PDB file of C-alpha atoms and ligand atoms in Angstrom:
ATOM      1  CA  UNK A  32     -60.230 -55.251 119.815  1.00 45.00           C
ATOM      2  CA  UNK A  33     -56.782 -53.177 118.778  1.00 47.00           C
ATOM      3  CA  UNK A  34     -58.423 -52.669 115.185  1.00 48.00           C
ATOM      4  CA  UNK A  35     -61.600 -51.249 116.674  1.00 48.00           C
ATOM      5  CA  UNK A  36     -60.009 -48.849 118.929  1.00 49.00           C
ATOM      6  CA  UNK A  37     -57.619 -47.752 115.746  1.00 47.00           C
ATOM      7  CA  UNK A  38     -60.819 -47.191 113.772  1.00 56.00           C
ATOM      8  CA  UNK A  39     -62.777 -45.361 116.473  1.00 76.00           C
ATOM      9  CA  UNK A  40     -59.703 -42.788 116.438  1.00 84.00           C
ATOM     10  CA  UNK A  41     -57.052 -42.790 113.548  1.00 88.00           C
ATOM     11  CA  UNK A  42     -55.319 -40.048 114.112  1.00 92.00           C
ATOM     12  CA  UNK A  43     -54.371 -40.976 117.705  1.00 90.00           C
ATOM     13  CA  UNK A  44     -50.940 -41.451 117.450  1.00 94.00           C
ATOM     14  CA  UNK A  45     -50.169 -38.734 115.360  1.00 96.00           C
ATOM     15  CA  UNK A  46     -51.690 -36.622 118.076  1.00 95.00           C
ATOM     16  CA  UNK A  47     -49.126 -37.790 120.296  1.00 95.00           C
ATOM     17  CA  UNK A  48     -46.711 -37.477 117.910  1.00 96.00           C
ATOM     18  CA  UNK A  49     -47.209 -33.932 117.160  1.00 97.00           C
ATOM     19  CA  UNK A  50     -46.829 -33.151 120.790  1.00 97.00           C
ATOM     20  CA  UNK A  51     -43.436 -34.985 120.991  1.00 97.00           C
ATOM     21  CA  UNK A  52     -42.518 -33.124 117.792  1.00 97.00           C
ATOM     22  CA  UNK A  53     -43.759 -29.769 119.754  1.00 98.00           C
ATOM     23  CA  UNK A  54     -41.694 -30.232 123.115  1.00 97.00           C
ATOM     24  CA  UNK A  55     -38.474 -31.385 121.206  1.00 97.00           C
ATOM     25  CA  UNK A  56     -39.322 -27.364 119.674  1.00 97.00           C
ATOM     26  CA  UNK A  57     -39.039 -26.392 122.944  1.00 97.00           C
ATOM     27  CA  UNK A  58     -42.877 -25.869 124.110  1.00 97.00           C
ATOM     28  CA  UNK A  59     -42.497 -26.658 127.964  1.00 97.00           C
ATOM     29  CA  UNK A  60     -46.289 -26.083 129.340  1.00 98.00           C
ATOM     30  CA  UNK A  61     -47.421 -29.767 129.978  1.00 98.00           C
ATOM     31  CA  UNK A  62     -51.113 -28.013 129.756  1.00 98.00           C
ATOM     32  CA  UNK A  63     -50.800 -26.874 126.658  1.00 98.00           C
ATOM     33  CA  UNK A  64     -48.829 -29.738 124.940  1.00 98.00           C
ATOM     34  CA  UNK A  65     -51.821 -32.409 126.886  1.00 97.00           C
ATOM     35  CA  UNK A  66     -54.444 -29.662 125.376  1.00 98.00           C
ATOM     36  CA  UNK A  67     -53.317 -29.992 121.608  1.00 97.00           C
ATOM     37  CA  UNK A  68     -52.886 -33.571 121.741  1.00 96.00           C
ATOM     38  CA  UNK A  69     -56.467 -33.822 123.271  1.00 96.00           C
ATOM     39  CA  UNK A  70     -57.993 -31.512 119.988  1.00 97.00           C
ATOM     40  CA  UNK A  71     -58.615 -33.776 116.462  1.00 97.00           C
ATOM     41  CA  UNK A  72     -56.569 -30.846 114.069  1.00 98.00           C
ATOM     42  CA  UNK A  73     -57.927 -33.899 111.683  1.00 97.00           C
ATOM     43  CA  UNK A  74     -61.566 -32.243 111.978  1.00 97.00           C
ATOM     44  CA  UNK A  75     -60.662 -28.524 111.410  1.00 98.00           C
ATOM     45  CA  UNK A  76     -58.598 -28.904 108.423  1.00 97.00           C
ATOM     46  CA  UNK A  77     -60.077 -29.575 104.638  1.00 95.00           C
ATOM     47  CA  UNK A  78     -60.755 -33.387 103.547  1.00 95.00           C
ATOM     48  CA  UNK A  79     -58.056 -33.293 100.999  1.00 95.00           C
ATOM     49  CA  UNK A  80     -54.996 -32.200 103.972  1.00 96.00           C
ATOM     50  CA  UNK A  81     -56.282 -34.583 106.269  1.00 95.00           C
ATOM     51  CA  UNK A  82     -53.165 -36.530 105.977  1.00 95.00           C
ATOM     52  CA  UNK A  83     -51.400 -33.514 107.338  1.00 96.00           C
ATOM     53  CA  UNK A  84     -53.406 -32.548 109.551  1.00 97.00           C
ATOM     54  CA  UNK A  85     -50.726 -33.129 112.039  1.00 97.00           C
ATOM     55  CA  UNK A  86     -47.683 -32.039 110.378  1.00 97.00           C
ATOM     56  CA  UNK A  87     -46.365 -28.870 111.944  1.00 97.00           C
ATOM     57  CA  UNK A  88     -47.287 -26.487 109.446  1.00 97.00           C
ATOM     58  CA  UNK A  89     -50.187 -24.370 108.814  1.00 96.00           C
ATOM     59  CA  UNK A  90     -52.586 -25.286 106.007  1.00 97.00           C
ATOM     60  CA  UNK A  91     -55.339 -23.440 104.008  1.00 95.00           C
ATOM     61  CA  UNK A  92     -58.969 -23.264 105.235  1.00 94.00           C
ATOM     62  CA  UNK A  93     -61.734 -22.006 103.524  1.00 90.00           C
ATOM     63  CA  UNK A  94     -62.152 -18.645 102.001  1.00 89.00           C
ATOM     64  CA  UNK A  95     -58.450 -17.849 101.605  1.00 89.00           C
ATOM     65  CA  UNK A  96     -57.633 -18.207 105.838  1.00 93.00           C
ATOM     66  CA  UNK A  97     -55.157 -20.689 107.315  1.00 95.00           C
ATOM     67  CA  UNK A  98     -54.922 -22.326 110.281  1.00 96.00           C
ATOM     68  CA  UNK A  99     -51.643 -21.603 112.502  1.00 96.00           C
ATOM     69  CA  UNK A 100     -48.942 -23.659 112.449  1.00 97.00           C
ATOM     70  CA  UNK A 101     -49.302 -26.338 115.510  1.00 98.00           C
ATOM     71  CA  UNK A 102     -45.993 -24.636 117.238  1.00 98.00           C
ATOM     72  CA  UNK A 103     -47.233 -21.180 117.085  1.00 97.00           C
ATOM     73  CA  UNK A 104     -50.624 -22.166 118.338  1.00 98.00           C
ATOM     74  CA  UNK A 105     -48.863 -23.811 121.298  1.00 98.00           C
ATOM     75  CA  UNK A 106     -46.427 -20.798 121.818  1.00 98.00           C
ATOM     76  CA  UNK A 107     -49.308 -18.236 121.626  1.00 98.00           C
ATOM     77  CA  UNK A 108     -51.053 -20.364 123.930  1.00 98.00           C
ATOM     78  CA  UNK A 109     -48.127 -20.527 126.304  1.00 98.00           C
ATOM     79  CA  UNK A 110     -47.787 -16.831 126.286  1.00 98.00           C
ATOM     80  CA  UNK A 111     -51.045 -15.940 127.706  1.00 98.00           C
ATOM     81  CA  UNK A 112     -50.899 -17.727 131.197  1.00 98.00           C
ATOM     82  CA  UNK A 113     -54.048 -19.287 131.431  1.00 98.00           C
ATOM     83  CA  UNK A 114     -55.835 -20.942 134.034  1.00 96.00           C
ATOM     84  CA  UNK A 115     -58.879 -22.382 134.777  1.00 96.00           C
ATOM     85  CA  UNK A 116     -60.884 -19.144 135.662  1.00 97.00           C
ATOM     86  CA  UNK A 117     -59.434 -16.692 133.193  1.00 98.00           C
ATOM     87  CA  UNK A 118     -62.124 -15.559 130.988  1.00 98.00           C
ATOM     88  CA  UNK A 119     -60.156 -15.485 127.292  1.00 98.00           C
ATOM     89  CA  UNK A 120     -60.563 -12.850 124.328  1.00 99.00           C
ATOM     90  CA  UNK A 121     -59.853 -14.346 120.438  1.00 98.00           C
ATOM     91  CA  UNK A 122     -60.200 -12.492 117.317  1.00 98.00           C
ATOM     92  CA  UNK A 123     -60.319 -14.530 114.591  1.00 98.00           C
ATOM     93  CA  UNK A 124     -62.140 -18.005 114.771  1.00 98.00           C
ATOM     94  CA  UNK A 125     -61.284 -18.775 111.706  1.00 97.00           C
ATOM     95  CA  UNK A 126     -61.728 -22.976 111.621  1.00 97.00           C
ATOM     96  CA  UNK A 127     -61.933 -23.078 115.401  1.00 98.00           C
ATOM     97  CA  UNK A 128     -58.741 -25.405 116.176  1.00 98.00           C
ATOM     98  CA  UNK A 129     -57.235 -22.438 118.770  1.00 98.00           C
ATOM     99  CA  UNK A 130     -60.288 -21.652 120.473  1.00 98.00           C
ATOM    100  CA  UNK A 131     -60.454 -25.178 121.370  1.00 98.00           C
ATOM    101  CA  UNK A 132     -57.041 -25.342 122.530  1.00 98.00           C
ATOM    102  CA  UNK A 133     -57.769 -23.022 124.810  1.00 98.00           C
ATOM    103  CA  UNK A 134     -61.113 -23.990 126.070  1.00 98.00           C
ATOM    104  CA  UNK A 135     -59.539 -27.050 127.668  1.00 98.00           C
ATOM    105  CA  UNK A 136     -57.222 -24.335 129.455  1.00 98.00           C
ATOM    106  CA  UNK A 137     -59.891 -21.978 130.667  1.00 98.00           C
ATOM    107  CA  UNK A 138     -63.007 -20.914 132.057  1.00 98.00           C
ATOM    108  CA  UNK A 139     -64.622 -19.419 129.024  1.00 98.00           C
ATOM    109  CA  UNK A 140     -63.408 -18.615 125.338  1.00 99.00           C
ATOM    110  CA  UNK A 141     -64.789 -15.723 123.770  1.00 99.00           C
ATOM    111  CA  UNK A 142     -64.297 -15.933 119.909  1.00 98.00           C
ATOM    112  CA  UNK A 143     -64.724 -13.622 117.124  1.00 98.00           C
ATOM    113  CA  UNK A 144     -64.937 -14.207 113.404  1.00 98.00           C
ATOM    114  CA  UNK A 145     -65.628 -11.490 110.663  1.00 98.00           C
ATOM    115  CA  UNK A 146     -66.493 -14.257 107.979  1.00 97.00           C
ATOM    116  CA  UNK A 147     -70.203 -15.612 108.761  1.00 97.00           C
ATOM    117  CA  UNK A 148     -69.651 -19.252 106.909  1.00 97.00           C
ATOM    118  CA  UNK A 149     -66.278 -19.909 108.580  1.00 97.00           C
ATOM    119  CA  UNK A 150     -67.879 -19.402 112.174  1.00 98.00           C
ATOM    120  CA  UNK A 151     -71.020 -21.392 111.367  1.00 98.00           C
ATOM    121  CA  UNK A 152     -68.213 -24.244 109.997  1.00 98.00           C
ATOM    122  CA  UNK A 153     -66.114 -24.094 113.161  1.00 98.00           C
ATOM    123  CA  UNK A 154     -69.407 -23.860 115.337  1.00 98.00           C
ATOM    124  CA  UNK A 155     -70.603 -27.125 114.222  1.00 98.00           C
ATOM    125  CA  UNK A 156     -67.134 -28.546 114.932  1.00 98.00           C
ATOM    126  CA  UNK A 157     -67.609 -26.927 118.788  1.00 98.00           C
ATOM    127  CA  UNK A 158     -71.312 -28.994 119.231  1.00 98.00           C
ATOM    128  CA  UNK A 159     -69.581 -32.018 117.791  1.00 98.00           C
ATOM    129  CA  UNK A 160     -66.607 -31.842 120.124  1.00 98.00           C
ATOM    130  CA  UNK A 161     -68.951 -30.918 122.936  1.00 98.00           C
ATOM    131  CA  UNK A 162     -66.516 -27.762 123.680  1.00 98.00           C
ATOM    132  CA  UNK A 163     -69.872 -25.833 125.928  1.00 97.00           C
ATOM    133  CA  UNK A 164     -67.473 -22.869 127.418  1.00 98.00           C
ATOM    134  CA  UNK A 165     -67.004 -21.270 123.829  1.00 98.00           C
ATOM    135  CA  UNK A 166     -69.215 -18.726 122.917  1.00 98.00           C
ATOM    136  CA  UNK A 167     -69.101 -17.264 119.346  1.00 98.00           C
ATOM    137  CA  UNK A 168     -69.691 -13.854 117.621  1.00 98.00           C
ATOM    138  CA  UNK A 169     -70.083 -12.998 114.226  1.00 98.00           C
ATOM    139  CA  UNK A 170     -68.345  -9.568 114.063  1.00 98.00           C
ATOM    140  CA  UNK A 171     -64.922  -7.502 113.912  1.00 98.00           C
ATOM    141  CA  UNK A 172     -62.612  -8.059 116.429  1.00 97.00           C
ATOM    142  CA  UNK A 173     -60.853  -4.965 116.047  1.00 95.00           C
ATOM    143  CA  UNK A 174     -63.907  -3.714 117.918  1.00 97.00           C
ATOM    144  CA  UNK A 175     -63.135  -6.722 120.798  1.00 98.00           C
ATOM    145  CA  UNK A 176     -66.047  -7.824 122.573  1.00 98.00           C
ATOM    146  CA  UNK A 177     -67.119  -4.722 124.996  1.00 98.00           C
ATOM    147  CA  UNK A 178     -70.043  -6.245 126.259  1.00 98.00           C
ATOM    148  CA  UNK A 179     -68.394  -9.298 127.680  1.00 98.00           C
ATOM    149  CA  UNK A 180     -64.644  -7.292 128.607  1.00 98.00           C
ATOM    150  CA  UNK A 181     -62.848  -6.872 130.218  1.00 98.00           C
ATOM    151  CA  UNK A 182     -60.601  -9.988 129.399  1.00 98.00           C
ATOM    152  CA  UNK A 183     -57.637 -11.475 131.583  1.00 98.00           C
ATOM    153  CA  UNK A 184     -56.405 -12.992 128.312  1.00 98.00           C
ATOM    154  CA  UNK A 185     -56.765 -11.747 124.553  1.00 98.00           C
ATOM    155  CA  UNK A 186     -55.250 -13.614 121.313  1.00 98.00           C
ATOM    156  CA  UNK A 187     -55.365 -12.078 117.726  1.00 98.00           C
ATOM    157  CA  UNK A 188     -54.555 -14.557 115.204  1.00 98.00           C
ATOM    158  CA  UNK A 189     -54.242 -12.258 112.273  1.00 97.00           C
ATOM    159  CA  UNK A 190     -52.011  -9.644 111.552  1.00 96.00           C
ATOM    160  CA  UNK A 191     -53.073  -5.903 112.450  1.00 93.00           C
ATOM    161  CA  UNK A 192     -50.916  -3.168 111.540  1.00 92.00           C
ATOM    162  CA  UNK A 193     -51.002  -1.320 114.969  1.00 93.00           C
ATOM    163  CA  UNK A 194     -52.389  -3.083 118.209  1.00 95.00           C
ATOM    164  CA  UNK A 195     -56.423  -2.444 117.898  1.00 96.00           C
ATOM    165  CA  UNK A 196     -56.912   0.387 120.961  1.00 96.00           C
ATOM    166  CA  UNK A 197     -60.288  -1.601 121.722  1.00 98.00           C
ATOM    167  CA  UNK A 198     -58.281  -4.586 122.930  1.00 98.00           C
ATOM    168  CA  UNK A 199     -55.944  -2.883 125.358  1.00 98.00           C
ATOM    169  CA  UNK A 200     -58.860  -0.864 126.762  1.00 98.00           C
ATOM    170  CA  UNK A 201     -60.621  -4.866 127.444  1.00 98.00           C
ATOM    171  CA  UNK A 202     -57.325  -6.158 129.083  1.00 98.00           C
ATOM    172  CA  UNK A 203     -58.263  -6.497 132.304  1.00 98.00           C
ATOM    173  CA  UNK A 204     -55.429  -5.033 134.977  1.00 97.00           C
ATOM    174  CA  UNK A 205     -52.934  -7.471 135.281  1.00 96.00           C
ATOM    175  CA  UNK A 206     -54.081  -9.316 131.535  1.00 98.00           C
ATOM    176  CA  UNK A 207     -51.834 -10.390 128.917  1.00 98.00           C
ATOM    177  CA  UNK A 208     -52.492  -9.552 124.821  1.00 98.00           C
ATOM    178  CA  UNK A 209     -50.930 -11.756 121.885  1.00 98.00           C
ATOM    179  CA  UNK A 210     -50.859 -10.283 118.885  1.00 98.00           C
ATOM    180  CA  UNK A 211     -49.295 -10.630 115.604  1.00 97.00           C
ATOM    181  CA  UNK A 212     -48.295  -7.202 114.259  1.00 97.00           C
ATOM    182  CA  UNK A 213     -47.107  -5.908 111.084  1.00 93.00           C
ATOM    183  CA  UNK A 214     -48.399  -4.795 107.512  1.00 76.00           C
ATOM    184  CA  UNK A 215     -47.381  -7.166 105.222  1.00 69.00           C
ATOM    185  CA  UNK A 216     -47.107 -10.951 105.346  1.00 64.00           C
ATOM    186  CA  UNK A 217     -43.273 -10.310 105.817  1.00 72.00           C
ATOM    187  CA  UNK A 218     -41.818  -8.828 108.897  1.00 85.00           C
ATOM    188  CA  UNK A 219     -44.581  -9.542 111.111  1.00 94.00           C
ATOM    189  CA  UNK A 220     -44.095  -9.654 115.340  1.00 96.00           C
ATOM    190  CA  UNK A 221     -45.898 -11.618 117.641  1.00 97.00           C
ATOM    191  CA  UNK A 222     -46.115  -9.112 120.476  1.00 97.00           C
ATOM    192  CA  UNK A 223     -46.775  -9.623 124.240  1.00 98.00           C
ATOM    193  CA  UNK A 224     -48.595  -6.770 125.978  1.00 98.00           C
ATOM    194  CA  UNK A 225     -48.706  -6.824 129.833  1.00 98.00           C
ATOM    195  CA  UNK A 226     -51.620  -4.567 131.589  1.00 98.00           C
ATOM    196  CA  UNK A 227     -50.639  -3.764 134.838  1.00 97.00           C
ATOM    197  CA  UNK A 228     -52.186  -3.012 137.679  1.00 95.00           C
ATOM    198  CA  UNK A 229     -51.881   0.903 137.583  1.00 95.00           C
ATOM    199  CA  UNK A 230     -53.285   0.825 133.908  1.00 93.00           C
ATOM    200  CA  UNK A 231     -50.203   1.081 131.855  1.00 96.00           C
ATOM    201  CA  UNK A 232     -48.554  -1.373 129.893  1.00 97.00           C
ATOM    202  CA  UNK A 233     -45.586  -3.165 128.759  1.00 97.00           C
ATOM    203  CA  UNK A 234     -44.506  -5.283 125.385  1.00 97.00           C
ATOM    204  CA  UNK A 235     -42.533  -7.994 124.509  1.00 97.00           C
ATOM    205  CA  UNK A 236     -41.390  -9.630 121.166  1.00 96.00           C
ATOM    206  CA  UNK A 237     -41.575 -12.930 120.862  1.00 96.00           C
ATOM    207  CA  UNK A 238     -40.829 -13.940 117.286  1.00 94.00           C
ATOM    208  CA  UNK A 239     -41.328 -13.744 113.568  1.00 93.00           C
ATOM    209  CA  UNK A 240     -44.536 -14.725 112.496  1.00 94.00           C
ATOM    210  CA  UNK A 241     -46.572 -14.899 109.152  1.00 92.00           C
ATOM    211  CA  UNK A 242     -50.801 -15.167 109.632  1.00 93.00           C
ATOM    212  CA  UNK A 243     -53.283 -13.303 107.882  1.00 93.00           C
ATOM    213  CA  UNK A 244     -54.641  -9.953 107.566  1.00 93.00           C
ATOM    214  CA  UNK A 245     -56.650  -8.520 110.444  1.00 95.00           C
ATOM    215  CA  UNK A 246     -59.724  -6.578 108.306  1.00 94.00           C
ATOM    216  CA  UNK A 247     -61.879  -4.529 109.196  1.00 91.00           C
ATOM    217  CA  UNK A 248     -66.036  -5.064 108.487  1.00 90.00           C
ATOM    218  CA  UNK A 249     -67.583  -8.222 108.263  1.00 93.00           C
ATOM    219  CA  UNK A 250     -68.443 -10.737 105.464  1.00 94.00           C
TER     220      UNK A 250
HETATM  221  N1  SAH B 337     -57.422 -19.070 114.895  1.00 79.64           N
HETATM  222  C1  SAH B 337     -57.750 -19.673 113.624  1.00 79.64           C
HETATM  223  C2  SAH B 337     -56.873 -19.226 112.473  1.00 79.64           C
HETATM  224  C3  SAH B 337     -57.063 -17.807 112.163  1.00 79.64           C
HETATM  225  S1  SAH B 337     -56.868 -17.306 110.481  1.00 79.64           S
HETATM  226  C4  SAH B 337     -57.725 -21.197 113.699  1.00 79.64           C
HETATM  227  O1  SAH B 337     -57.340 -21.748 114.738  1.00 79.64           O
HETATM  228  O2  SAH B 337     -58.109 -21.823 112.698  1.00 79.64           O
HETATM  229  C5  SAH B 337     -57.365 -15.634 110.797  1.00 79.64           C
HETATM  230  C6  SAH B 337     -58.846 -15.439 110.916  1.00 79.64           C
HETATM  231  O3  SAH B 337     -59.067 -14.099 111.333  1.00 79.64           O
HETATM  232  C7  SAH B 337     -59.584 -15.602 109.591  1.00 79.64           C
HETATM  233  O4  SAH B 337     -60.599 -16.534 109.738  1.00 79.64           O
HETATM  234  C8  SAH B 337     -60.112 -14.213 109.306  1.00 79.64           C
HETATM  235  O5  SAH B 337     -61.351 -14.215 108.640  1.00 79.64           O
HETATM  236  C9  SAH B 337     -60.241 -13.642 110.703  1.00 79.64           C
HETATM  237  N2  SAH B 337     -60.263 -12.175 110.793  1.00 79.64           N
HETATM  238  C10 SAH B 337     -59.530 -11.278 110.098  1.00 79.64           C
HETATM  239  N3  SAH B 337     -59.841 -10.029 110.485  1.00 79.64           N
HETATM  240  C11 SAH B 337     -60.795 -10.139 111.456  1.00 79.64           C
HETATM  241  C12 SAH B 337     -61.515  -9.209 112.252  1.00 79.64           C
HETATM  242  N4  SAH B 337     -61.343  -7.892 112.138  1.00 79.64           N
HETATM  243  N5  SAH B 337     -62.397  -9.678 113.151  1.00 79.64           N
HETATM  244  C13 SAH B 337     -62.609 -11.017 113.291  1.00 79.64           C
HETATM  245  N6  SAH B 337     -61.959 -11.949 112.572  1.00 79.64           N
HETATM  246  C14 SAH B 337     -61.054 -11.524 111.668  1.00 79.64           C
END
């Protein structure tokens, strides 16, 4: 019986693990720690790093992308305030391990991925995980997503040299914006931007981080 319910999930432990690892970090949101040990970082990563799958480090995915290191993607997470009506923004699918962090958090995730084979990749991984509240584009998020704005929660999760003007403008009032900013994989910020009520806004640093560059187009 114990052998079968090891083999019908493997990585279990190390799930629960990596949460432990996360809160001894510092990551007090009991949603978000519950939501990352709920998601299988096992399916999102490449077959040869399965075994680190839940290490806390990023790793490579396809096509020269990573996927954010477990603490940031909790942190990030924590950041935007979610609950379970908010209506979330993110630009840049990239394997899909985020956006289903936070579709256990929210109503709806609304994710955005310039590279066509990494979205079709992390959209299989959505049907298989039965994650039915995200909905997918194949486009650039520096554009946002104006037909579905505005947003009470957007997350980049690459690097933009400015904040993109299109995501402010699809903050709804009263919406918070996470966004790694910087030109150079060096002395990036992740910022926290605050829309209040009256329209204007206020930011925040929160750390140093290291992802990706934002680009513009599509491939
Ligand atoms: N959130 C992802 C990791 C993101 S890596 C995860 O959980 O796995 C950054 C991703 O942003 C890459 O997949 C990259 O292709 C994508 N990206 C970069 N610029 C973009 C843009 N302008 N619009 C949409 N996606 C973009």
């Amino acid at each position: 019986m114990q052998a079968q319910a090891a083999n019908s999930d493997p990585f279990q432990e190390d799930r629960a693990k990596l949460a432990l690892t996360l809160r001894r970090a510092g990551v007090k949101n009991q949603d978000v720690l519950k939501a990352i040990e709920k998601t299988p970082r096992d399916l999102f990563v490449p077959e040869n790093f399965k075994r680190h799958a839940y290490d806390d480090t990023a790793l490579p995915i396809d096509l020269g992308q990573t996927i954010s290191q477990p603490l940031i993607v909790a942190m990030m997470t924590d950041a935007l305030e979610l609950h379970s009506r908010a209506r979330v923004l993110e630009v840049g699918t990239g394997s899909g391990y985020q956006a289903t962090v936070l579709s256990y958090l929210c109503r709806r995730v609304y994710t955005v991925e310039r590279i066509k084979d990494l979205l079709s990749a992390a959209e299989r991984r959505f049907r298989q995980l039965d994650r039915h509240n995200i909905t997918t584009k194949h486009g650039d998020g520096y554009k946002g997503w104006p037909e579905q704005a505005p947003f009470e929660c957007i997350m980049v999760t690459a690097a933009a040299p400015d904040v993109p003007r299109a995501l402010i403008e699809q903050l709804a009032p009263g919406g918070r914006l996470v966004v790694p900013v910087g030109g150079g994989v060096v002395g990036q910020e992740l910022i926290k931007i605050v829309k209040h009520e009256d329209g204007s806004t206020s930011s925040s640093d929160l750390c140093g981080v290291r992802f990706v560059p934002l680009l513009e187009g599509t491939l």
